[in-house]
Amino acid sequence: MTRKLTYVQAFNEAVRQEMAANDDVFCAGEDIGAFGGVFQSYAGLQAEFGKRRVVDTPISEQAIIGLGVGAAVTGLRPIVDIMFMDFICVAFDQIVNQAAKLKYMFGGAATIPLTITTGGGGGLSAAAQHSQSLEALLCHIPGLKVVHPSNPYDMKGLMTACIRENNPTIMIKHKRLLGMSGEVPEEPYEIPLGTANVLRVGKDVTVIGWGRMVNEALTAAELLAADGIDVEVIDPRTLQPLDSATIIESVKKTNRAVIVHEAVRFGGLGAEVAAQIQEEAFDYLDAPVGRIAAPFSPVPFSPVLEAHYLPSVDDIVAGIRAAVARPGA
Amino acid sequence: MTRKLTYVQAFNEAVRQEMAANDDVFCAGEDIGAFGGVFQSYAGLQAEFGKRRVVDTPISEQAIIGLGVGAAVTGLRPIVDIMFMDFICVAFDQIVNQAAKLKYMFGGAATIPLTITTGGGGGLSAAAQHSQSLEALLCHIPGLKVVHPSNPYDMKGLMTACIRENNPTIMIKHKRLLGMSGEVPEEPYEIPLGTANVLRVGKDVTVIGWGRMVNEALTAAELLAADGIDVEVIDPRTLQPLDSATIIESVKKTNRAVIVHEAVRFGGLGAEVAAQIQEEAFDYLDAPVGRIAAPFSPVPFSPVLEAHYLPSVDDIVAGIRAAVARPGA
Amino acid sequence: MELSTDVQMDLHRRMVRIRLFEEAAGRLAEAAKLPGFLHLYVGQEAVASGVCATLSDDDQITSTHRGHGHLVAKGGQFNEMMAELMGKATGYCKGRGGSMHISNLDVGMLGANGIVGAGAPIAVGAGFANKYSDNGNVAAAFFGDGSTNIGAFHEAANMACALKLPVLFICENNEYGEFTARRDTMAITDIVDRAAGYGMPGVIVDGMDVVAVHEAAVEAAARARRGEGPSLIEAKTYRFYNHHGVQNLGLKYRTDDEVAVWKERDPIFTFEHRLIEAGTASRADFDAIWAELRDDIETAIQFAEDSPLPDPAAVLADVYTLMTPAEGASV
Amino acid sequence: MELSTDVQMDLHRRMVRIRLFEEAAGRLAEAAKLPGFLHLYVGQEAVASGVCATLSDDDQITSTHRGHGHLVAKGGQFNEMMAELMGKATGYCKGRGGSMHISNLDVGMLGANGIVGAGAPIAVGAGFANKYSDNGNVAAAFFGDGSTNIGAFHEAANMACALKLPVLFICENNEYGEFTARRDTMAITDIVDRAAGYGMPGVIVDGMDVVAVHEAAVEAAARARRGEGPSLIEAKTYRFYNHHGVQNLGLKYRTDDEVAVWKERDPIFTFEHRLIEAGTASRADFDAIWAELRDDIETAIQFAEDSPLPDPAAVLADVYTLMTPAEGASV
Ligand SMILES: Cc1ncc(C[n+]2csc(CCOP(=O)(O)OP(=O)(O)O)c2C)c(N)n1
Ligand SMILES: Cc1ncc(C[n+]2csc(CCOP(=O)(O)OP(=O)(O)O)c2C)c(N)n1
Ligand SMILES: [Mg+2]
Ligand SMILES: [Mg+2]
């Protein structure tokens, strides 16, 4: 039986259900207890499960991740929160050199069922240190898995999968999607990590996007449909491991691809997707793989600057038009 | 007048000459004083310039970078050392959220003439936390410049340019090249940041590589020359900003491209280079842009594993052969 | 220490300027006229004022997410500050930084900071430059009680002591980090207990008493200028509004009684009372000051509202000093 | 505390096992038979031995780059350790970790660590799990004097105290970080001065006296098991060889006199002397122990040399638990 939940409520429900089902699951982070977290992701959990299982921590991101790594390697299933994605930089060693590598360095002996949750993305005039989309940094690190849902249904299914996953996963919540509402089943369910979702079937061009941007891409697709441009929209949902097969298959059908993300274009994950597409579908491509992304600058504060900085539906429409404009083979 | 210097001696000479020329230049880092740094990069400098200008610091990477940022924004030209590149993760916030963004966040008012030096790369059985090539993480951050010389001549010219540069730059020394010897002019000279170097002119395929790998690529090129395959080899030298123009121009001539780097393939800088090539030279490409890089794993300790893990001349030869094997247009 | 009337009136003026700026910012935020986050300094005015009154424009400070008060106290101008909070081109950061990154190098304010603890290492760098250049200047790092639990604070404190740098560590202990009580995040009561671990003197002062803060800062600054190294000052204080914004959103992480007790000790009104008692100034003098500064605030709001927005096309300006063509390629 | 003969002989045996393993590793390294870096523990044996003798396999420890001694003391076996140092498939880490990442979860050793300070937060996590599961176990973090200057140490110490976790912080103060003297990197003399800043008890012990270390560890562990929270133990000790490798490379960062004075206080020989004086054991007893363990080392070297190398084709194994096809795509 399903009903409408917001993106953040879906997150919260996944955590609550997994905590109810398994005492090994606990949460730790800044202000997540009585307050429920600055995004209310953890609202009500301390009231329901007590201070033993929902822990307010000091402002110590390195120790927060370390707490998760140490508790995971000794048998628990920690969910630790890094309030804003920008703050992963403060705990980067524990994420990149410890959580991601422990299992390998120990010759496989360690298992790290750790979930790191964080809020990413721009659009709130939160400026350069509270608005970044840093998924590319994490996806380049062997040992990590990275998830970034674009809607409430995916959020619950992916968060449930993260908590049940036996590797360190980073769940990126998009701050601008927290209030997004959608149908979500009551019972627990998993969306397997590494499976992309074809949100819209089309034949003219494949658009790959994630987080808030894939929703903008859907809007762009509807606009273009009016002009007879039939866009296929793919949301990888899991960014590491990336479901390349679904993407390649689609591009082999449409012969054109455009990638959309909020992170800066240079060195963004879009580069990897574009590189893989031209490697795997070279003979099928009728146009270069396009990338719609932020320019090479920190995220500006002023709304007029940020609105210009973040990819918009118009930018996506223009990018898709450019891709389909080229004469086919 | 030139004579032979090693890669690390060339680094050392650039620092010495700039320190002699400008009292605003100072160095700070772990064990760089009396000991000269674990790679001897700073050998003799404290003896020559004293403890005021060559400072041994506590083991505090965040404060080391902060020391550089604060001293740079108040008018000095700091050179701060992070012993191994893997340790940038410990200071990642100061590098990514402070050094890189201060100028922009201040509306341009700040100038940060900061040079961060570090030792990167594998091949010493130093295992997962002392062997990484993390340039892709840094190149994705607006506000930073990233340099990675492949020989003594470039080292001196690029290091001199870094010290004179008015933006935060990261100078990556490759640990396996420290003893590499080559002709280096005595007088100070600059290699402008952002200018690639065509190391070998060829007409059949363009190979782009950096650090130790571009030297391996040159060896591969000579081997293939015997089979009549004429390889053009490009060393960007500066990874951010990237001299895309030189790369694109070359590929438009050769119609084929292969990228070689030591970092893991997924999300590596090679993805960005490949993405740009197919964007800018799509109609010229006779084959997909190839990527030769490390597999998706932490760097293993055992020499047999690491030798297999790091791209080899054979891997590069095979990658180039694959690129030229495809029938042209 | 006997403070001259000028110094006392200067301390008072700095506090009133902060209070008026913050109250105005709060009103504008509630009227949805300010984008982004807003962390108000109301209640803590005595700390920034008491410290900055012993610093010149050549001395540097680093700040936090709660940075307006520090910039005002260091000599920041209302017009450019209000314009920055509104994201206008005439703001100190040309609209690129906003409240959390407000700064003005001309008065030695090296920036508010969105990363807890990140300012202290930068202050250490400024302190290093002061010692290196032997210019007699000091750098002061302002930070909250919660930020002393983060690694950057620890590294900065130790480095400043190891290198004997002219740095003042000013901890504003308002007993909360966001919505969590300090006592839940550390097993000690006084942040000053951390000073001994670095080998620097530490002193606790009443952060609601601008004179007490000032006297401690004067001593610490003199010590630093004499080349005797850093000091830690813990000012016990309180923020009157919510962690961000104005209202407490009905959150009960602080009791009304607790808030009321602290408001009783308002740093400005208690100081005015003392000065009137001492015959140093009259109610009328203060009313004139408030009126004058209120006008300045109204002028600043007008200035900010009339100011142009930044040019979106120039979003890439100011990322690098001297863009090279090659850099353009990165865009 | 009166230590039984069994306990004293156990302490001695742990120290000798470390000494012999490290001396052998040093010889092999000088014979170029060990790849990578090697950080020898010789001289500090009393610390790991004194602490680990009060821990069971269910208690956890985290270690540093200088980790062999900790693993041996915690019950690590020579064969698998020597094989790991040689990068063989039969090593504890199947040749993937080597000296700097040597570990064995079966005996609760959560890994040597190549990142200074990074072990402490992980020990805090293990301590959290112990408290969460109410299993009565404790986690001990070993770290050097130099590592107490890094942020991770600070955050870990504060978090453990704030959450009152069963964690032992064991600082091995050998007065140097690599080639730099401790006094040049901190303004304090005793690391234990940092304990008060977190609200935990701190005690200095003679790190060359295994009994002193053991008694302090027994007390701290008992306290932690009683639910009274963390403790800091600072053991004053010294490493007899170079920071890495064996020779001092003619480096003069330590005077020969200083090294000689400390070698006088060799933790093993002084302890043997005391036990003989006390009539607890005879020279012959000790000779037998050394001989027995020497044989074990020779056996281990043989085992390691005879062991197969890891299969290069399997380099991607062990990156993730349960690889999924999609993950393959990332390769
Ligand atoms: C590294 C980091 N972690 C968390 C945050 C979120 N955050 C912003 S302010 C704050 C509380 C800071 O408390 P304190 O240092 O006492 O300063 P106060 O707000 O009380 O002035 C937190 C947790 C942040 N900005 N940076
Ligand atoms: C974050 C980080 N910085 C620097 C290093 C390089 N390094 C390895 S060991 C060491 C010295 C550590 O000193 P201490 O903690 O006293 O341990 P000891 O070597 O004396 O046992 C340093 C600086 C590192 N491994 N990690
Ligand atoms: Mg506070
Ligand atoms: Mg030491």
PDB file of N, CA and C in Angstrom, chain A residues 116-181:
ATOM      1  N   ILE A 116      27.123   6.641   4.940  1.00  0.00           N
ATOM      2  CA  ILE A 116      27.387   8.045   5.228  1.00  0.00           C
ATOM      3  C   ILE A 116      26.309   8.847   4.512  1.00  0.00           C
ATOM      4  N   THR A 117      25.571   9.662   5.247  1.00  0.00           N
ATOM      5  CA  THR A 117      24.532  10.459   4.605  1.00  0.00           C
ATOM      6  C   THR A 117      24.940  11.926   4.615  1.00  0.00           C
ATOM      7  N   THR A 118      24.574  12.633   3.567  1.00  0.00           N
ATOM      8  CA  THR A 118      24.947  14.045   3.498  1.00  0.00           C
ATOM      9  C   THR A 118      24.016  14.802   2.548  1.00  0.00           C
ATOM     10  N   GLY A 119      23.981  16.120   2.717  1.00  0.00           N
ATOM     11  CA  GLY A 119      23.116  16.951   1.885  1.00  0.00           C
ATOM     12  C   GLY A 119      23.940  17.706   0.860  1.00  0.00           C
ATOM     13  N   GLY A 120      23.667  17.498  -0.395  1.00  0.00           N
ATOM     14  CA  GLY A 120      24.440  18.138  -1.451  1.00  0.00           C
ATOM     15  C   GLY A 120      23.605  19.075  -2.308  1.00  0.00           C
ATOM     16  N   GLY A 121      24.291  19.736  -3.244  1.00  0.00           N
ATOM     17  CA  GLY A 121      23.606  20.537  -4.244  1.00  0.00           C
ATOM     18  C   GLY A 121      23.384  21.993  -3.874  1.00  0.00           C
ATOM     19  N   GLY A 122      23.119  22.779  -4.891  1.00  0.00           N
ATOM     20  CA  GLY A 122      22.944  24.218  -4.723  1.00  0.00           C
ATOM     21  C   GLY A 122      21.502  24.652  -4.861  1.00  0.00           C
ATOM     22  N   GLY A 123      21.349  25.982  -5.005  1.00  0.00           N
ATOM     23  CA  GLY A 123      20.015  26.530  -5.229  1.00  0.00           C
ATOM     24  C   GLY A 123      19.385  27.168  -4.002  1.00  0.00           C
ATOM     25  N   LEU A 124      20.157  27.293  -2.926  1.00  0.00           N
ATOM     26  CA  LEU A 124      19.610  27.890  -1.706  1.00  0.00           C
ATOM     27  C   LEU A 124      20.358  29.170  -1.315  1.00  0.00           C
ATOM     28  N   SER A 125      21.150  29.723  -2.219  1.00  0.00           N
ATOM     29  CA  SER A 125      21.992  30.873  -1.883  1.00  0.00           C
ATOM     30  C   SER A 125      22.834  30.573  -0.640  1.00  0.00           C
ATOM     31  N   ALA A 126      23.310  29.356  -0.564  1.00  0.00           N
ATOM     32  CA  ALA A 126      24.113  28.963   0.597  1.00  0.00           C
ATOM     33  C   ALA A 126      25.605  29.171   0.324  1.00  0.00           C
ATOM     34  N   ALA A 127      25.939  29.649  -0.861  1.00  0.00           N
ATOM     35  CA  ALA A 127      27.301  30.044  -1.218  1.00  0.00           C
ATOM     36  C   ALA A 127      28.296  28.884  -1.338  1.00  0.00           C
ATOM     37  N   ALA A 128      29.568  29.259  -1.446  1.00  0.00           N
ATOM     38  CA  ALA A 128      30.611  28.350  -1.947  1.00  0.00           C
ATOM     39  C   ALA A 128      30.909  27.140  -1.073  1.00  0.00           C
ATOM     40  N   GLN A 129      30.592  27.227   0.219  1.00  0.00           N
ATOM     41  CA  GLN A 129      30.943  26.126   1.128  1.00  0.00           C
ATOM     42  C   GLN A 129      29.731  25.334   1.622  1.00  0.00           C
ATOM     43  N   HIS A 130      28.560  25.606   1.062  1.00  0.00           N
ATOM     44  CA  HIS A 130      27.354  24.872   1.474  1.00  0.00           C
ATOM     45  C   HIS A 130      26.480  24.504   0.275  1.00  0.00           C
ATOM     46  N   SER A 131      27.083  24.411  -0.898  1.00  0.00           N
ATOM     47  CA  SER A 131      26.275  24.217  -2.114  1.00  0.00           C
ATOM     48  C   SER A 131      26.891  23.257  -3.120  1.00  0.00           C
ATOM     49  N   GLN A 132      28.043  22.679  -2.779  1.00  0.00           N
ATOM     50  CA  GLN A 132      28.770  21.919  -3.788  1.00  0.00           C
ATOM     51  C   GLN A 132      28.149  20.563  -4.102  1.00  0.00           C
ATOM     52  N   SER A 133      28.442  20.113  -5.313  1.00  0.00           N
ATOM     53  CA  SER A 133      28.116  18.759  -5.760  1.00  0.00           C
ATOM     54  C   SER A 133      29.454  18.078  -6.028  1.00  0.00           C
ATOM     55  N   LEU A 134      29.915  17.297  -5.070  1.00  0.00           N
ATOM     56  CA  LEU A 134      31.272  16.747  -5.129  1.00  0.00           C
ATOM     57  C   LEU A 134      31.290  15.253  -5.430  1.00  0.00           C
ATOM     58  N   GLU A 135      30.235  14.745  -6.060  1.00  0.00           N
ATOM     59  CA  GLU A 135      30.152  13.301  -6.291  1.00  0.00           C
ATOM     60  C   GLU A 135      31.341  12.754  -7.091  1.00  0.00           C
ATOM     61  N   ALA A 136      31.891  13.586  -7.983  1.00  0.00           N
ATOM     62  CA  ALA A 136      32.999  13.086  -8.809  1.00  0.00           C
ATOM     63  C   ALA A 136      34.197  12.683  -7.952  1.00  0.00           C
ATOM     64  N   LEU A 137      34.413  13.408  -6.859  1.00  0.00           N
ATOM     65  CA  LEU A 137      35.550  13.085  -5.992  1.00  0.00           C
ATOM     66  C   LEU A 137      35.369  11.708  -5.380  1.00  0.00           C
ATOM     67  N   LEU A 138      34.155  11.408  -4.975  1.00  0.00           N
ATOM     68  CA  LEU A 138      33.885  10.145  -4.276  1.00  0.00           C
ATOM     69  C   LEU A 138      33.854   8.966  -5.246  1.00  0.00           C
ATOM     70  N   CYS A 139      33.336   9.210  -6.451  1.00  0.00           N
ATOM     71  CA  CYS A 139      33.203   8.122  -7.429  1.00  0.00           C
ATOM     72  C   CYS A 139      34.561   7.664  -7.963  1.00  0.00           C
ATOM     73  N   HIS A 140      35.591   8.452  -7.739  1.00  0.00           N
ATOM     74  CA  HIS A 140      36.947   8.127  -8.218  1.00  0.00           C
ATOM     75  C   HIS A 140      37.692   7.250  -7.199  1.00  0.00           C
ATOM     76  N   ILE A 141      37.066   6.975  -6.073  1.00  0.00           N
ATOM     77  CA  ILE A 141      37.738   6.263  -4.979  1.00  0.00           C
ATOM     78  C   ILE A 141      37.279   4.808  -4.888  1.00  0.00           C
ATOM     79  N   PRO A 142      38.143   3.861  -5.272  1.00  0.00           N
ATOM     80  CA  PRO A 142      37.778   2.443  -5.156  1.00  0.00           C
ATOM     81  C   PRO A 142      37.462   2.084  -3.707  1.00  0.00           C
ATOM     82  N   GLY A 143      36.381   1.330  -3.521  1.00  0.00           N
ATOM     83  CA  GLY A 143      35.978   0.919  -2.187  1.00  0.00           C
ATOM     84  C   GLY A 143      34.695   1.606  -1.727  1.00  0.00           C
ATOM     85  N   LEU A 144      34.377   2.734  -2.361  1.00  0.00           N
ATOM     86  CA  LEU A 144      33.163   3.462  -1.996  1.00  0.00           C
ATOM     87  C   LEU A 144      32.045   3.163  -2.988  1.00  0.00           C
ATOM     88  N   LYS A 145      30.812   3.284  -2.506  1.00  0.00           N
ATOM     89  CA  LYS A 145      29.649   3.312  -3.380  1.00  0.00           C
ATOM     90  C   LYS A 145      28.960   4.646  -3.152  1.00  0.00           C
ATOM     91  N   VAL A 146      28.380   5.205  -4.210  1.00  0.00           N
ATOM     92  CA  VAL A 146      27.792   6.542  -4.118  1.00  0.00           C
ATOM     93  C   VAL A 146      26.384   6.525  -4.715  1.00  0.00           C
ATOM     94  N   VAL A 147      25.438   7.031  -3.939  1.00  0.00           N
ATOM     95  CA  VAL A 147      24.035   7.000  -4.329  1.00  0.00           C
ATOM     96  C   VAL A 147      23.463   8.411  -4.256  1.00  0.00           C
ATOM     97  N   HIS A 148      22.620   8.774  -5.225  1.00  0.00           N
ATOM     98  CA  HIS A 148      22.048  10.130  -5.233  1.00  0.00           C
ATOM     99  C   HIS A 148      20.639  10.100  -5.830  1.00  0.00           C
ATOM    100  N   PRO A 149      19.617   9.908  -4.984  1.00  0.00           N
ATOM    101  CA  PRO A 149      18.234   9.762  -5.468  1.00  0.00           C
ATOM    102  C   PRO A 149      17.649  11.076  -5.999  1.00  0.00           C
ATOM    103  N   SER A 150      16.740  10.922  -6.936  1.00  0.00           N
ATOM    104  CA  SER A 150      16.109  12.111  -7.533  1.00  0.00           C
ATOM    105  C   SER A 150      14.637  12.240  -7.157  1.00  0.00           C
ATOM    106  N   ASN A 151      14.117  11.314  -6.381  1.00  0.00           N
ATOM    107  CA  ASN A 151      12.689  11.370  -6.016  1.00  0.00           C
ATOM    108  C   ASN A 151      12.434  10.513  -4.772  1.00  0.00           C
ATOM    109  N   PRO A 152      11.290  10.705  -4.140  1.00  0.00           N
ATOM    110  CA  PRO A 152      10.999   9.998  -2.881  1.00  0.00           C
ATOM    111  C   PRO A 152      11.020   8.477  -2.999  1.00  0.00           C
ATOM    112  N   TYR A 153      10.473   7.933  -4.083  1.00  0.00           N
ATOM    113  CA  TYR A 153      10.427   6.476  -4.228  1.00  0.00           C
ATOM    114  C   TYR A 153      11.843   5.910  -4.258  1.00  0.00           C
ATOM    115  N   ASP A 154      12.689   6.501  -5.087  1.00  0.00           N
ATOM    116  CA  ASP A 154      14.078   6.031  -5.162  1.00  0.00           C
ATOM    117  C   ASP A 154      14.793   6.237  -3.835  1.00  0.00           C
ATOM    118  N   MET A 155      14.496   7.340  -3.174  1.00  0.00           N
ATOM    119  CA  MET A 155      15.161   7.621  -1.900  1.00  0.00           C
ATOM    120  C   MET A 155      14.947   6.480  -0.919  1.00  0.00           C
ATOM    121  N   LYS A 156      13.699   6.070  -0.738  1.00  0.00           N
ATOM    122  CA  LYS A 156      13.458   5.011   0.248  1.00  0.00           C
ATOM    123  C   LYS A 156      14.131   3.697  -0.163  1.00  0.00           C
ATOM    124  N   GLY A 157      13.979   3.355  -1.424  1.00  0.00           N
ATOM    125  CA  GLY A 157      14.539   2.085  -1.889  1.00  0.00           C
ATOM    126  C   GLY A 157      16.057   2.065  -1.873  1.00  0.00           C
ATOM    127  N   LEU A 158      16.654   3.199  -2.207  1.00  0.00           N
ATOM    128  CA  LEU A 158      18.122   3.267  -2.230  1.00  0.00           C
ATOM    129  C   LEU A 158      18.688   3.364  -0.819  1.00  0.00           C
ATOM    130  N   MET A 159      18.018   4.134   0.051  1.00  0.00           N
ATOM    131  CA  MET A 159      18.522   4.259   1.423  1.00  0.00           C
ATOM    132  C   MET A 159      18.420   2.912   2.133  1.00  0.00           C
ATOM    133  N   THR A 160      17.357   2.198   1.878  1.00  0.00           N
ATOM    134  CA  THR A 160      17.218   0.861   2.465  1.00  0.00           C
ATOM    135  C   THR A 160      18.351  -0.037   1.974  1.00  0.00           C
ATOM    136  N   ALA A 161      18.645   0.050   0.690  1.00  0.00           N
ATOM    137  CA  ALA A 161      19.733  -0.758   0.124  1.00  0.00           C
ATOM    138  C   ALA A 161      21.079  -0.359   0.733  1.00  0.00           C
ATOM    139  N   CYS A 162      21.277   0.932   0.947  1.00  0.00           N
ATOM    140  CA  CYS A 162      22.538   1.397   1.539  1.00  0.00           C
ATOM    141  C   CYS A 162      22.735   0.803   2.935  1.00  0.00           C
ATOM    142  N   ILE A 163      21.685   0.854   3.730  1.00  0.00           N
ATOM    143  CA  ILE A 163      21.795   0.370   5.112  1.00  0.00           C
ATOM    144  C   ILE A 163      22.076  -1.133   5.129  1.00  0.00           C
ATOM    145  N   ARG A 164      21.523  -1.851   4.146  1.00  0.00           N
ATOM    146  CA  ARG A 164      21.728  -3.308   4.091  1.00  0.00           C
ATOM    147  C   ARG A 164      23.012  -3.687   3.361  1.00  0.00           C
ATOM    148  N   GLU A 165      23.632  -2.716   2.720  1.00  0.00           N
ATOM    149  CA  GLU A 165      24.844  -2.926   1.920  1.00  0.00           C
ATOM    150  C   GLU A 165      26.028  -3.229   2.836  1.00  0.00           C
ATOM    151  N   ASN A 166      26.937  -4.077   2.368  1.00  0.00           N
ATOM    152  CA  ASN A 166      28.099  -4.432   3.184  1.00  0.00           C
ATOM    153  C   ASN A 166      29.375  -3.684   2.820  1.00  0.00           C
ATOM    154  N   ASN A 167      29.209  -2.584   2.096  1.00  0.00           N
ATOM    155  CA  ASN A 167      30.363  -1.735   1.767  1.00  0.00           C
ATOM    156  C   ASN A 167      30.043  -0.302   2.155  1.00  0.00           C
ATOM    157  N   PRO A 168      31.072   0.536   2.300  1.00  0.00           N
ATOM    158  CA  PRO A 168      30.811   1.932   2.631  1.00  0.00           C
ATOM    159  C   PRO A 168      30.063   2.619   1.495  1.00  0.00           C
ATOM    160  N   THR A 169      28.924   3.190   1.812  1.00  0.00           N
ATOM    161  CA  THR A 169      28.146   3.897   0.795  1.00  0.00           C
ATOM    162  C   THR A 169      27.938   5.335   1.257  1.00  0.00           C
ATOM    163  N   ILE A 170      27.888   6.223   0.284  1.00  0.00           N
ATOM    164  CA  ILE A 170      27.570   7.613   0.580  1.00  0.00           C
ATOM    165  C   ILE A 170      26.226   7.926  -0.051  1.00  0.00           C
ATOM    166  N   MET A 171      25.269   8.284   0.781  1.00  0.00           N
ATOM    167  CA  MET A 171      23.931   8.648   0.325  1.00  0.00           C
ATOM    168  C   MET A 171      23.862  10.164   0.261  1.00  0.00           C
ATOM    169  N   ILE A 172      23.773  10.686  -0.968  1.00  0.00           N
ATOM    170  CA  ILE A 172      23.704  12.138  -1.152  1.00  0.00           C
ATOM    171  C   ILE A 172      22.243  12.555  -1.311  1.00  0.00           C
ATOM    172  N   LYS A 173      21.773  13.317  -0.326  1.00  0.00           N
ATOM    173  CA  LYS A 173      20.425  13.894  -0.428  1.00  0.00           C
ATOM    174  C   LYS A 173      20.559  15.242  -1.117  1.00  0.00           C
ATOM    175  N   HIS A 174      19.685  15.543  -2.058  1.00  0.00           N
ATOM    176  CA  HIS A 174      19.756  16.872  -2.668  1.00  0.00           C
ATOM    177  C   HIS A 174      18.915  17.844  -1.844  1.00  0.00           C
ATOM    178  N   LYS A 175      19.547  18.915  -1.379  1.00  0.00           N
ATOM    179  CA  LYS A 175      18.870  19.848  -0.474  1.00  0.00           C
ATOM    180  C   LYS A 175      17.620  20.484  -1.098  1.00  0.00           C
ATOM    181  N   ARG A 176      17.626  20.614  -2.413  1.00  0.00           N
ATOM    182  CA  ARG A 176      16.471  21.245  -3.065  1.00  0.00           C
ATOM    183  C   ARG A 176      15.336  20.246  -3.321  1.00  0.00           C
ATOM    184  N   LEU A 177      15.585  18.983  -3.049  1.00  0.00           N
ATOM    185  CA  LEU A 177      14.533  17.979  -3.288  1.00  0.00           C
ATOM    186  C   LEU A 177      13.866  17.521  -1.993  1.00  0.00           C
ATOM    187  N   LEU A 178      14.342  18.023  -0.857  1.00  0.00           N
ATOM    188  CA  LEU A 178      13.861  17.519   0.436  1.00  0.00           C
ATOM    189  C   LEU A 178      12.332  17.519   0.536  1.00  0.00           C
ATOM    190  N   GLY A 179      11.708  18.552  -0.021  1.00  0.00           N
ATOM    191  CA  GLY A 179      10.256  18.685   0.088  1.00  0.00           C
ATOM    192  C   GLY A 179       9.491  18.062  -1.064  1.00  0.00           C
ATOM    193  N   MET A 180      10.203  17.466  -2.006  1.00  0.00           N
ATOM    194  CA  MET A 180       9.538  16.852  -3.164  1.00  0.00           C
ATOM    195  C   MET A 180       8.650  15.699  -2.696  1.00  0.00           C
ATOM    196  N   SER A 181       7.430  15.672  -3.187  1.00  0.00           N
ATOM    197  CA  SER A 181       6.465  14.668  -2.743  1.00  0.00           C
ATOM    198  C   SER A 181       6.225  13.617  -3.819  1.00  0.00           C
TER     199      SER A 181
END
